[in-house]
Amino acid sequence: MMKYWFGADSPHIRFLCVIFLVAALNIFLRLNFLPLTISQDSESYIGTAQLLSGEEVRAYPGRLLKPLLPLGIALLAPFFDGDMVAGFLALNILCYFLLALTMYALLTLFSADRFLVMLGTLMFISAYPVLEYGLNLYSEMGSWLLFVLAIFGSVRYYRVASWRNFSIAFAAIALGLLWKEYSVIAGIFFGLVLLFESTHTWREKFLRIALFVVSSAILVGIVAWVVYAGYHYTYVDWLRDAASVDPAQSQYTFYFIAKSLAGVFLLGWGLVFFG
């Protein structure tokens, strides 16, 4: 597989080189011209990473319900003399390059024109939200990576309903559920794919859906039980905390919604205006 994508005779190598060069340029420009944001969320992820590293710090049980991000920070920080902020940023940069590769792979499922696929990937990784929030001290980058990988596996499964493609989608969703709640949407999408693909009987479809749901629930349930046993904190508490945000700080306004729509599609709006 690696030789197919990165071998000297790979039909993709030239396009991937351009994508990775642009990604590196984006990182350079982002980190040199836009400041990093240390928010309350950032502090809670860093604090949880310190806790997982064995430090005596405040516990954030809500972050422990989805421990992969702080665990990744904790694993990378030793390469930067224990600097958790550097570990956080390094993790997001690594996920950024992997996101670029995964988006390229996803788009190849829809077009044989590799130049067009490259342009689509560049538009995606150069979008304002990806640069501003993904390459920042937030949890988005890794969750986007796993979301796109889940869609990749789901589309492949819809075309060829093999256990290999099932495993790709399932693994991405299961890991995503331990990173950020975005993977719930990917899970619903994959469930619909399992239901409507045409090569299996209804019994086989429901068995695969049950396997997917039960296995995901067991994985999430194990982590939730560990957190409850240690801190008496559950997803009910997490939802209650999420609902208690000060309304004055809400960004559900026309300005922020319009700003988000403009930013998410960014360069893609040019294609819309030209039909």
PDB file of C-alpha atoms in Angstrom, residues 16-26 97:
ATOM      1  CA  LEU A  16       1.228  14.188  -2.987  1.00  0.00           C
ATOM      2  CA  CYS A  17       4.575  16.008  -3.012  1.00  0.00           C
ATOM      3  CA  VAL A  18       2.804  19.229  -4.048  1.00  0.00           C
ATOM      4  CA  ILE A  19       0.157  18.701  -1.371  1.00  0.00           C
ATOM      5  CA  PHE A  20       2.738  18.155   1.385  1.00  0.00           C
ATOM      6  CA  LEU A  21       4.797  21.158   0.236  1.00  0.00           C
ATOM      7  CA  VAL A  22       1.718  23.389   0.353  1.00  0.00           C
ATOM      8  CA  ALA A  23       0.799  21.912   3.743  1.00  0.00           C
ATOM      9  CA  ALA A  24       4.287  22.753   5.044  1.00  0.00           C
ATOM     10  CA  LEU A  25       3.963  26.296   3.667  1.00  0.00           C
ATOM     11  CA  ASN A  26       0.553  26.659   5.319  1.00  0.00           C
ATOM     12  CA  PHE A  97      -0.361  15.974   7.162  1.00  0.00           C
TER      13      PHE A  97
END
